[in-house]
Amino acid sequence: MDWSVITTSLITACIPSAFAYLTATIQSKNKLKEVESQFKNEIYKLDKQHEHQIELLTVQFNQENQKSEKDIINDIAAGVITGKYDMSQLLNVSQEAEKLSKFSNQNKS
């Protein structure tokens, strides 16, 4: 066989293969960037949803906590009025609760 035939065959096979390789590489990089962008947007969206849910749960917790406090205060006031509770007992319980709260705060830090 002649070298010119081999060279021609080799060139005609290599050039389209090189173009196909370059095209596939460029397409895969573009697709990868597209997928990466989609995932970043999805992660951002989920992050915002979670922040909103956390804020919602915090507000809900605070409302329930305030309601519980009001219920306890109303119960104590009704008990004092009806004679169920004595003011001196309530003051003692209040002082003990304050001591317990201070002790609890000291242990947290």
Backbone as XML, in Angstrom:
<?xml version="1.0"?>
<chain id="A" units="angstrom">
  <residue number="1" name="MET">
    <atom name="N" x="0.822" y="-1.173" z="0.000"/>
    <atom name="CA" x="0.000" y="0.000" z="0.000"/>
    <atom name="C" x="0.868" y="1.239" z="0.000"/>
  </residue>
  <residue number="2" name="ASP">
    <atom name="N" x="0.311" y="2.232" z="-0.554"/>
    <atom name="CA" x="1.029" y="3.487" z="-0.677"/>
    <atom name="C" x="0.801" y="4.328" z="0.583"/>
  </residue>
  <residue number="3" name="TRP">
    <atom name="N" x="1.822" y="5.078" z="0.986"/>
    <atom name="CA" x="1.733" y="5.932" z="2.170"/>
    <atom name="C" x="0.688" y="7.026" z="1.996"/>
  </residue>
  <residue number="4" name="SER">
    <atom name="N" x="0.491" y="7.473" z="0.821"/>
    <atom name="CA" x="-0.497" y="8.529" z="0.597"/>
    <atom name="C" x="-1.910" y="8.008" z="0.847"/>
  </residue>
  <residue number="5" name="VAL">
    <atom name="N" x="-2.169" y="6.761" z="0.519"/>
    <atom name="CA" x="-3.485" y="6.160" z="0.761"/>
    <atom name="C" x="-3.699" y="6.007" z="2.265"/>
  </residue>
  <residue number="6" name="ILE">
    <atom name="N" x="-2.658" y="5.545" z="2.955"/>
    <atom name="CA" x="-2.754" y="5.370" z="4.412"/>
    <atom name="C" x="-2.966" y="6.724" z="5.088"/>
  </residue>
  <residue number="7" name="THR">
    <atom name="N" x="-2.216" y="7.716" z="4.665"/>
    <atom name="CA" x="-2.333" y="9.057" z="5.245"/>
    <atom name="C" x="-3.710" y="9.639" z="4.968"/>
  </residue>
  <residue number="8" name="THR">
    <atom name="N" x="-4.197" y="9.489" z="3.764"/>
    <atom name="CA" x="-5.521" y="9.990" z="3.405"/>
    <atom name="C" x="-6.597" y="9.290" z="4.228"/>
  </residue>
  <residue number="9" name="SER">
    <atom name="N" x="-6.500" y="7.992" z="4.363"/>
    <atom name="CA" x="-7.474" y="7.230" z="5.156"/>
    <atom name="C" x="-7.428" y="7.653" z="6.620"/>
  </residue>
  <residue number="10" name="LEU">
    <atom name="N" x="-6.212" y="7.836" z="7.116"/>
    <atom name="CA" x="-6.048" y="8.239" z="8.512"/>
    <atom name="C" x="-6.618" y="9.639" z="8.752"/>
  </residue>
  <residue number="11" name="ILE">
    <atom name="N" x="-6.330" y="10.556" z="7.866"/>
    <atom name="CA" x="-6.825" y="11.930" z="8.011"/>
    <atom name="C" x="-8.342" y="11.970" z="7.885"/>
  </residue>
  <residue number="12" name="THR">
    <atom name="N" x="-8.886" y="11.247" z="6.921"/>
    <atom name="CA" x="-10.349" y="11.258" z="6.746"/>
    <atom name="C" x="-11.057" y="10.608" z="7.930"/>
  </residue>
  <residue number="13" name="ALA">
    <atom name="N" x="-10.388" y="9.736" z="8.647"/>
    <atom name="CA" x="-10.992" y="9.117" z="9.826"/>
    <atom name="C" x="-10.787" y="9.983" z="11.078"/>
  </residue>
  <residue number="14" name="CYS">
    <atom name="N" x="-9.640" y="10.609" z="11.196"/>
    <atom name="CA" x="-9.299" y="11.362" z="12.414"/>
    <atom name="C" x="-10.006" y="12.709" z="12.509"/>
  </residue>
  <residue number="15" name="ILE">
    <atom name="N" x="-10.130" y="13.419" z="11.406"/>
    <atom name="CA" x="-10.719" y="14.759" z="11.452"/>
    <atom name="C" x="-12.183" y="14.713" z="11.895"/>
  </residue>
  <residue number="16" name="PRO">
    <atom name="N" x="-13.041" y="13.877" z="11.319"/>
    <atom name="CA" x="-14.419" y="13.820" z="11.815"/>
    <atom name="C" x="-14.493" y="13.324" z="13.266"/>
  </residue>
  <residue number="17" name="SER">
    <atom name="N" x="-13.593" y="12.404" z="13.614"/>
    <atom name="CA" x="-13.575" y="11.917" z="14.998"/>
    <atom name="C" x="-13.201" y="13.035" z="15.962"/>
  </residue>
  <residue number="18" name="ALA">
    <atom name="N" x="-12.230" y="13.855" z="15.578"/>
    <atom name="CA" x="-11.824" y="14.974" z="16.429"/>
    <atom name="C" x="-12.968" y="15.978" z="16.574"/>
  </residue>
  <residue number="19" name="PHE">
    <atom name="N" x="-13.657" y="16.273" z="15.465"/>
    <atom name="CA" x="-14.803" y="17.177" z="15.535"/>
    <atom name="C" x="-15.911" y="16.593" z="16.414"/>
  </residue>
  <residue number="20" name="ALA">
    <atom name="N" x="-16.164" y="15.310" z="16.272"/>
    <atom name="CA" x="-17.191" y="14.661" z="17.094"/>
    <atom name="C" x="-16.808" y="14.717" z="18.574"/>
  </residue>
  <residue number="21" name="TYR">
    <atom name="N" x="-15.535" y="14.491" z="18.869"/>
    <atom name="CA" x="-15.053" y="14.545" z="20.251"/>
    <atom name="C" x="-15.210" y="15.957" z="20.819"/>
  </residue>
  <residue number="22" name="LEU">
    <atom name="N" x="-14.786" y="16.957" z="20.056"/>
    <atom name="CA" x="-14.897" y="18.340" z="20.527"/>
    <atom name="C" x="-16.352" y="18.751" z="20.728"/>
  </residue>
  <residue number="23" name="THR">
    <atom name="N" x="-17.201" y="18.358" z="19.795"/>
    <atom name="CA" x="-18.621" y="18.678" z="19.904"/>
    <atom name="C" x="-19.229" y="18.022" z="21.142"/>
  </residue>
  <residue number="24" name="ALA">
    <atom name="N" x="-18.921" y="16.748" z="21.352"/>
    <atom name="CA" x="-19.444" y="16.034" z="22.519"/>
    <atom name="C" x="-18.927" y="16.652" z="23.818"/>
  </residue>
  <residue number="25" name="THR">
    <atom name="N" x="-17.672" y="17.054" z="23.842"/>
    <atom name="CA" x="-17.091" y="17.672" z="25.036"/>
    <atom name="C" x="-17.775" y="18.994" z="25.349"/>
  </residue>
  <residue number="26" name="ILE">
    <atom name="N" x="-17.960" y="19.814" z="24.331"/>
    <atom name="CA" x="-18.615" y="21.113" z="24.531"/>
    <atom name="C" x="-20.058" y="20.926" z="24.981"/>
  </residue>
  <residue number="27" name="GLN">
    <atom name="N" x="-20.770" y="19.985" z="24.361"/>
    <atom name="CA" x="-22.156" y="19.732" z="24.742"/>
    <atom name="C" x="-22.258" y="19.219" z="26.177"/>
  </residue>
  <residue number="28" name="SER">
    <atom name="N" x="-21.338" y="18.337" z="26.557"/>
    <atom name="CA" x="-21.393" y="17.808" z="27.923"/>
    <atom name="C" x="-21.084" y="18.894" z="28.949"/>
  </residue>
  <residue number="29" name="LYS">
    <atom name="N" x="-20.145" y="19.796" z="28.645"/>
    <atom name="CA" x="-19.851" y="20.907" z="29.557"/>
    <atom name="C" x="-21.054" y="21.829" z="29.691"/>
  </residue>
  <residue number="30" name="ASN">
    <atom name="N" x="-21.709" y="22.115" z="28.575"/>
    <atom name="CA" x="-22.897" y="22.973" z="28.612"/>
    <atom name="C" x="-24.031" y="22.321" z="29.404"/>
  </residue>
  <residue number="31" name="LYS">
    <atom name="N" x="-24.223" y="21.034" z="29.191"/>
    <atom name="CA" x="-25.267" y="20.306" z="29.912"/>
    <atom name="C" x="-24.953" y="20.282" z="31.406"/>
  </residue>
  <residue number="32" name="LEU">
    <atom name="N" x="-23.692" y="20.089" z="31.750"/>
    <atom name="CA" x="-23.273" y="20.079" z="33.146"/>
    <atom name="C" x="-23.540" y="21.436" z="33.802"/>
  </residue>
  <residue number="33" name="LYS">
    <atom name="N" x="-23.236" y="22.523" z="33.102"/>
    <atom name="CA" x="-23.511" y="23.860" z="33.630"/>
    <atom name="C" x="-25.010" y="24.070" z="33.822"/>
  </residue>
  <residue number="34" name="GLU">
    <atom name="N" x="-25.796" y="23.580" z="32.872"/>
    <atom name="CA" x="-27.247" y="23.722" z="32.958"/>
    <atom name="C" x="-27.795" y="22.976" z="34.171"/>
  </residue>
  <residue number="35" name="VAL">
    <atom name="N" x="-27.349" y="21.739" z="34.356"/>
    <atom name="CA" x="-27.808" y="20.933" z="35.491"/>
    <atom name="C" x="-27.357" y="21.567" z="36.808"/>
  </residue>
  <residue number="36" name="GLU">
    <atom name="N" x="-26.128" y="22.054" z="36.838"/>
    <atom name="CA" x="-25.610" y="22.705" z="38.041"/>
    <atom name="C" x="-26.442" y="23.939" z="38.388"/>
  </residue>
  <residue number="37" name="SER">
    <atom name="N" x="-26.804" y="24.708" z="37.389"/>
    <atom name="CA" x="-27.629" y="25.895" z="37.607"/>
    <atom name="C" x="-29.008" y="25.510" z="38.138"/>
  </residue>
  <residue number="38" name="GLN">
    <atom name="N" x="-29.596" y="24.458" z="37.580"/>
    <atom name="CA" x="-30.902" y="23.997" z="38.045"/>
    <atom name="C" x="-30.834" y="23.554" z="39.503"/>
  </residue>
  <residue number="39" name="PHE">
    <atom name="N" x="-29.782" y="22.820" z="39.860"/>
    <atom name="CA" x="-29.645" y="22.346" z="41.236"/>
    <atom name="C" x="-29.406" y="23.503" z="42.201"/>
  </residue>
  <residue number="40" name="LYS">
    <atom name="N" x="-28.640" y="24.504" z="41.779"/>
    <atom name="CA" x="-28.432" y="25.669" z="42.643"/>
    <atom name="C" x="-29.755" y="26.382" z="42.891"/>
  </residue>
  <residue number="41" name="ASN">
    <atom name="N" x="-30.555" y="26.533" z="41.848"/>
    <atom name="CA" x="-31.861" y="27.179" z="42.000"/>
    <atom name="C" x="-32.774" y="26.363" z="42.907"/>
  </residue>
  <residue number="42" name="GLU">
    <atom name="N" x="-32.749" y="25.050" z="42.748"/>
    <atom name="CA" x="-33.582" y="24.174" z="43.576"/>
    <atom name="C" x="-33.137" y="24.231" z="45.035"/>
  </residue>
  <residue number="43" name="ILE">
    <atom name="N" x="-31.843" y="24.232" z="45.271"/>
    <atom name="CA" x="-31.322" y="24.312" z="46.641"/>
    <atom name="C" x="-31.704" y="25.651" z="47.267"/>
  </residue>
  <residue number="44" name="TYR">
    <atom name="N" x="-31.588" y="26.725" z="46.512"/>
    <atom name="CA" x="-31.969" y="28.051" z="47.009"/>
    <atom name="C" x="-33.460" y="28.074" z="47.368"/>
  </residue>
  <residue number="45" name="LYS">
    <atom name="N" x="-34.274" y="27.494" z="46.502"/>
    <atom name="CA" x="-35.717" y="27.452" z="46.734"/>
    <atom name="C" x="-36.033" y="26.658" z="48.001"/>
  </residue>
  <residue number="46" name="LEU">
    <atom name="N" x="-35.404" y="25.495" z="48.169"/>
    <atom name="CA" x="-35.636" y="24.679" z="49.358"/>
    <atom name="C" x="-35.149" y="25.388" z="50.621"/>
  </residue>
  <residue number="47" name="ASP">
    <atom name="N" x="-34.029" y="26.075" z="50.510"/>
    <atom name="CA" x="-33.493" y="26.817" z="51.652"/>
    <atom name="C" x="-34.479" y="27.891" z="52.101"/>
  </residue>
  <residue number="48" name="LYS">
    <atom name="N" x="-35.043" y="28.613" z="51.154"/>
    <atom name="CA" x="-36.021" y="29.653" z="51.488"/>
    <atom name="C" x="-37.287" y="29.047" z="52.095"/>
  </residue>
  <residue number="49" name="GLN">
    <atom name="N" x="-37.713" y="27.894" z="51.577"/>
    <atom name="CA" x="-38.889" y="27.229" z="52.139"/>
    <atom name="C" x="-38.629" y="26.821" z="53.586"/>
  </residue>
  <residue number="50" name="HIS">
    <atom name="N" x="-37.447" y="26.296" z="53.849"/>
    <atom name="CA" x="-37.117" y="25.867" z="55.206"/>
    <atom name="C" x="-37.027" y="27.062" z="56.153"/>
  </residue>
  <residue number="51" name="GLU">
    <atom name="N" x="-36.461" y="28.165" z="55.681"/>
    <atom name="CA" x="-36.411" y="29.373" z="56.509"/>
    <atom name="C" x="-37.828" y="29.831" z="56.853"/>
  </residue>
  <residue number="52" name="HIS">
    <atom name="N" x="-38.709" y="29.785" z="55.868"/>
    <atom name="CA" x="-40.099" y="30.195" z="56.093"/>
    <atom name="C" x="-40.771" y="29.258" z="57.099"/>
  </residue>
  <residue number="53" name="GLN">
    <atom name="N" x="-40.540" y="27.955" z="56.963"/>
    <atom name="CA" x="-41.131" y="26.994" z="57.890"/>
    <atom name="C" x="-40.607" y="27.205" z="59.309"/>
  </residue>
  <residue number="54" name="ILE">
    <atom name="N" x="-39.318" y="27.504" z="59.438"/>
    <atom name="CA" x="-38.740" y="27.748" z="60.761"/>
    <atom name="C" x="-39.366" y="28.991" z="61.385"/>
  </residue>
  <residue number="55" name="GLU">
    <atom name="N" x="-39.510" y="30.051" z="60.589"/>
    <atom name="CA" x="-40.149" y="31.268" z="61.098"/>
    <atom name="C" x="-41.590" y="30.991" z="61.511"/>
  </residue>
  <residue number="56" name="LEU">
    <atom name="N" x="-42.295" y="30.217" z="60.711"/>
    <atom name="CA" x="-43.683" y="29.885" z="61.009"/>
    <atom name="C" x="-43.783" y="29.088" z="62.305"/>
  </residue>
  <residue number="57" name="LEU">
    <atom name="N" x="-42.904" y="28.101" z="62.473"/>
    <atom name="CA" x="-42.913" y="27.300" z="63.696"/>
    <atom name="C" x="-42.535" y="28.138" z="64.914"/>
  </residue>
  <residue number="58" name="THR">
    <atom name="N" x="-41.612" y="29.075" z="64.743"/>
    <atom name="CA" x="-41.228" y="29.950" z="65.850"/>
    <atom name="C" x="-42.400" y="30.817" z="66.283"/>
  </residue>
  <residue number="59" name="VAL">
    <atom name="N" x="-43.103" y="31.388" z="65.322"/>
    <atom name="CA" x="-44.273" y="32.212" z="65.638"/>
    <atom name="C" x="-45.345" y="31.367" z="66.310"/>
  </residue>
  <residue number="60" name="GLN">
    <atom name="N" x="-45.568" y="30.173" z="65.781"/>
    <atom name="CA" x="-46.571" y="29.279" z="66.353"/>
    <atom name="C" x="-46.199" y="28.911" z="67.789"/>
  </residue>
  <residue number="61" name="PHE">
    <atom name="N" x="-44.926" y="28.606" z="68.036"/>
    <atom name="CA" x="-44.471" y="28.264" z="69.382"/>
    <atom name="C" x="-44.681" y="29.439" z="70.333"/>
  </residue>
  <residue number="62" name="ASN">
    <atom name="N" x="-44.320" y="30.642" z="69.885"/>
    <atom name="CA" x="-44.480" y="31.828" z="70.734"/>
    <atom name="C" x="-45.947" y="32.087" z="71.064"/>
  </residue>
  <residue number="63" name="GLN">
    <atom name="N" x="-46.823" y="31.892" z="70.087"/>
    <atom name="CA" x="-48.251" y="32.096" z="70.332"/>
    <atom name="C" x="-48.781" y="31.079" z="71.337"/>
  </residue>
  <residue number="64" name="GLU">
    <atom name="N" x="-48.377" y="29.816" z="71.183"/>
    <atom name="CA" x="-48.826" y="28.786" z="72.116"/>
    <atom name="C" x="-48.266" y="29.045" z="73.512"/>
  </residue>
  <residue number="65" name="ASN">
    <atom name="N" x="-47.026" y="29.512" z="73.572"/>
    <atom name="CA" x="-46.408" y="29.816" z="74.853"/>
    <atom name="C" x="-47.147" y="30.960" z="75.547"/>
  </residue>
  <residue number="66" name="GLN">
    <atom name="N" x="-47.482" y="32.009" z="74.791"/>
    <atom name="CA" x="-48.219" y="33.132" z="75.364"/>
    <atom name="C" x="-49.606" y="32.697" z="75.824"/>
  </residue>
  <residue number="67" name="LYS">
    <atom name="N" x="-50.245" y="31.825" z="75.047"/>
    <atom name="CA" x="-51.568" y="31.334" z="75.421"/>
    <atom name="C" x="-51.481" y="30.530" z="76.712"/>
  </residue>
  <residue number="68" name="SER">
    <atom name="N" x="-50.454" y="29.695" z="76.827"/>
    <atom name="CA" x="-50.276" y="28.907" z="78.044"/>
    <atom name="C" x="-50.040" y="29.813" z="79.246"/>
  </residue>
  <residue number="69" name="GLU">
    <atom name="N" x="-49.223" y="30.846" z="79.064"/>
    <atom name="CA" x="-48.972" y="31.788" z="80.157"/>
    <atom name="C" x="-50.263" y="32.479" z="80.583"/>
  </residue>
  <residue number="70" name="LYS">
    <atom name="N" x="-51.058" y="32.914" z="79.610"/>
    <atom name="CA" x="-52.323" y="33.583" z="79.933"/>
    <atom name="C" x="-53.281" y="32.629" z="80.639"/>
  </residue>
  <residue number="71" name="ASP">
    <atom name="N" x="-53.329" y="31.363" z="80.194"/>
    <atom name="CA" x="-54.191" y="30.380" z="80.843"/>
    <atom name="C" x="-53.772" y="30.159" z="82.293"/>
  </residue>
  <residue number="72" name="ILE">
    <atom name="N" x="-52.461" y="30.086" z="82.529"/>
    <atom name="CA" x="-51.964" y="29.882" z="83.892"/>
    <atom name="C" x="-52.297" y="31.091" z="84.761"/>
  </residue>
  <residue number="73" name="ILE">
    <atom name="N" x="-52.082" y="32.290" z="84.226"/>
    <atom name="CA" x="-52.386" y="33.508" z="84.982"/>
    <atom name="C" x="-53.877" y="33.581" z="85.301"/>
  </residue>
  <residue number="74" name="ASN">
    <atom name="N" x="-54.716" y="33.253" z="84.327"/>
    <atom name="CA" x="-56.163" y="33.269" z="84.559"/>
    <atom name="C" x="-56.561" y="32.236" z="85.605"/>
  </residue>
  <residue number="75" name="ASP">
    <atom name="N" x="-55.950" y="31.061" z="85.550"/>
    <atom name="CA" x="-56.249" y="30.007" z="86.521"/>
    <atom name="C" x="-55.844" y="30.449" z="87.927"/>
  </residue>
  <residue number="76" name="ILE">
    <atom name="N" x="-54.677" y="31.057" z="88.045"/>
    <atom name="CA" x="-54.211" y="31.522" z="89.354"/>
    <atom name="C" x="-55.118" y="32.633" z="89.873"/>
  </residue>
  <residue number="77" name="ALA">
    <atom name="N" x="-55.465" y="33.583" z="89.002"/>
    <atom name="CA" x="-56.340" y="34.679" z="89.426"/>
    <atom name="C" x="-57.699" y="34.148" z="89.866"/>
  </residue>
  <residue number="78" name="ALA">
    <atom name="N" x="-58.239" y="33.210" z="89.123"/>
    <atom name="CA" x="-59.530" y="32.627" z="89.495"/>
    <atom name="C" x="-59.407" y="31.863" z="90.810"/>
  </residue>
  <residue number="79" name="GLY">
    <atom name="N" x="-58.279" y="31.169" z="91.006"/>
    <atom name="CA" x="-58.069" y="30.436" z="92.256"/>
    <atom name="C" x="-57.944" y="31.357" z="93.446"/>
  </residue>
  <residue number="80" name="VAL">
    <atom name="N" x="-57.303" y="32.504" z="93.269"/>
    <atom name="CA" x="-57.180" y="33.476" z="94.366"/>
    <atom name="C" x="-58.548" y="34.052" z="94.707"/>
  </residue>
  <residue number="81" name="ILE">
    <atom name="N" x="-59.323" y="34.369" z="93.679"/>
    <atom name="CA" x="-60.647" y="34.959" z="93.907"/>
    <atom name="C" x="-61.570" y="33.964" z="94.599"/>
  </residue>
  <residue number="82" name="THR">
    <atom name="N" x="-61.545" y="32.710" z="94.175"/>
    <atom name="CA" x="-62.439" y="31.707" z="94.764"/>
    <atom name="C" x="-61.914" y="31.159" z="96.081"/>
  </residue>
  <residue number="83" name="GLY">
    <atom name="N" x="-60.696" y="31.500" z="96.437"/>
    <atom name="CA" x="-60.135" y="31.014" z="97.699"/>
    <atom name="C" x="-59.402" y="29.692" z="97.559"/>
  </residue>
  <residue number="84" name="LYS">
    <atom name="N" x="-59.253" y="29.227" z="96.355"/>
    <atom name="CA" x="-58.539" y="27.966" z="96.119"/>
    <atom name="C" x="-57.053" y="28.120" z="96.449"/>
  </residue>
  <residue number="85" name="TYR">
    <atom name="N" x="-56.509" y="29.294" z="96.180"/>
    <atom name="CA" x="-55.099" y="29.572" z="96.453"/>
    <atom name="C" x="-54.995" y="30.695" z="97.471"/>
  </residue>
  <residue number="86" name="ASP">
    <atom name="N" x="-53.995" y="30.593" z="98.307"/>
    <atom name="CA" x="-53.701" y="31.634" z="99.285"/>
    <atom name="C" x="-52.575" y="32.491" z="98.727"/>
  </residue>
  <residue number="87" name="MET">
    <atom name="N" x="-52.625" y="33.804" z="98.929"/>
    <atom name="CA" x="-51.604" y="34.697" z="98.388"/>
    <atom name="C" x="-50.220" y="34.367" z="98.926"/>
  </residue>
  <residue number="88" name="SER">
    <atom name="N" x="-50.116" y="33.989" z="100.181"/>
    <atom name="CA" x="-48.798" y="33.665" z="100.748"/>
    <atom name="C" x="-48.218" y="32.424" z="100.073"/>
  </residue>
  <residue number="89" name="GLN">
    <atom name="N" x="-49.066" y="31.456" z="99.762"/>
    <atom name="CA" x="-48.598" y="30.256" z="99.058"/>
    <atom name="C" x="-48.109" y="30.620" z="97.654"/>
  </residue>
  <residue number="90" name="LEU">
    <atom name="N" x="-48.840" y="31.494" z="96.993"/>
    <atom name="CA" x="-48.450" y="31.906" z="95.646"/>
    <atom name="C" x="-47.126" y="32.659" z="95.661"/>
  </residue>
  <residue number="91" name="LEU">
    <atom name="N" x="-46.910" y="33.498" z="96.660"/>
    <atom name="CA" x="-45.642" y="34.218" z="96.765"/>
    <atom name="C" x="-44.487" y="33.252" z="96.993"/>
  </residue>
  <residue number="92" name="ASN">
    <atom name="N" x="-44.704" y="32.242" z="97.832"/>
    <atom name="CA" x="-43.660" y="31.235" z="98.070"/>
    <atom name="C" x="-43.353" y="30.456" z="96.793"/>
  </residue>
  <residue number="93" name="VAL">
    <atom name="N" x="-44.386" y="30.072" z="96.080"/>
    <atom name="CA" x="-44.196" y="29.341" z="94.823"/>
    <atom name="C" x="-43.482" y="30.225" z="93.811"/>
  </residue>
  <residue number="94" name="SER">
    <atom name="N" x="-43.841" y="31.503" z="93.772"/>
    <atom name="CA" x="-43.197" y="32.445" z="92.849"/>
    <atom name="C" x="-41.715" y="32.584" z="93.157"/>
  </residue>
  <residue number="95" name="GLN">
    <atom name="N" x="-41.365" y="32.683" z="94.434"/>
    <atom name="CA" x="-39.957" y="32.800" z="94.822"/>
    <atom name="C" x="-39.189" y="31.531" z="94.465"/>
  </residue>
  <residue number="96" name="GLU">
    <atom name="N" x="-39.798" y="30.386" z="94.684"/>
    <atom name="CA" x="-39.148" y="29.117" z="94.337"/>
    <atom name="C" x="-38.961" y="29.004" z="92.823"/>
  </residue>
  <residue number="97" name="ALA">
    <atom name="N" x="-39.947" y="29.449" z="92.069"/>
    <atom name="CA" x="-39.844" y="29.409" z="90.607"/>
    <atom name="C" x="-38.740" y="30.334" z="90.124"/>
  </residue>
  <residue number="98" name="GLU">
    <atom name="N" x="-38.599" y="31.492" z="90.772"/>
    <atom name="CA" x="-37.540" y="32.427" z="90.396"/>
    <atom name="C" x="-36.167" y="31.823" z="90.687"/>
  </residue>
  <residue number="99" name="LYS">
    <atom name="N" x="-36.028" y="31.167" z="91.836"/>
    <atom name="CA" x="-34.758" y="30.504" z="92.170"/>
    <atom name="C" x="-34.449" y="29.406" z="91.153"/>
  </residue>
  <residue number="100" name="LEU">
    <atom name="N" x="-35.454" y="28.630" z="90.809"/>
    <atom name="CA" x="-35.269" y="27.553" z="89.841"/>
    <atom name="C" x="-34.884" y="28.110" z="88.478"/>
  </residue>
  <residue number="101" name="SER">
    <atom name="N" x="-35.493" y="29.223" z="88.090"/>
    <atom name="CA" x="-35.169" y="29.854" z="86.808"/>
    <atom name="C" x="-33.730" y="30.341" z="86.794"/>
  </residue>
  <residue number="102" name="LYS">
    <atom name="N" x="-33.285" y="30.971" z="87.871"/>
    <atom name="CA" x="-31.898" y="31.434" z="87.953"/>
    <atom name="C" x="-30.936" y="30.257" z="87.897"/>
  </residue>
  <residue number="103" name="PHE">
    <atom name="N" x="-31.263" y="29.182" z="88.619"/>
    <atom name="CA" x="-30.417" y="27.990" z="88.621"/>
    <atom name="C" x="-30.347" y="27.380" z="87.223"/>
  </residue>
  <residue number="104" name="SER">
    <atom name="N" x="-31.483" y="27.353" z="86.548"/>
    <atom name="CA" x="-31.536" y="26.809" z="85.191"/>
    <atom name="C" x="-30.702" y="27.649" z="84.235"/>
  </residue>
  <residue number="105" name="ASN">
    <atom name="N" x="-30.791" y="28.967" z="84.349"/>
    <atom name="CA" x="-30.012" y="29.855" z="83.480"/>
    <atom name="C" x="-28.517" y="29.724" z="83.739"/>
  </residue>
  <residue number="106" name="GLN">
    <atom name="N" x="-28.125" y="29.508" z="84.990"/>
    <atom name="CA" x="-26.710" y="29.324" z="85.314"/>
    <atom name="C" x="-26.178" y="28.032" z="84.711"/>
  </residue>
  <residue number="107" name="ASN">
    <atom name="N" x="-26.981" y="26.999" z="84.702"/>
    <atom name="CA" x="-26.546" y="25.707" z="84.160"/>
    <atom name="C" x="-26.485" y="25.707" z="82.644"/>
  </residue>
  <residue number="108" name="LYS">
    <atom name="N" x="-27.231" y="26.591" z="81.993"/>
    <atom name="CA" x="-27.197" y="26.668" z="80.531"/>
    <atom name="C" x="-25.876" y="27.219" z="80.039"/>
  </residue>
  <residue number="109" name="SER">
    <atom name="N" x="-25.311" y="28.165" z="80.777"/>
    <atom name="CA" x="-24.064" y="28.800" z="80.332"/>
    <atom name="C" x="-22.842" y="28.085" z="80.823"/>
  </residue>
</chain>
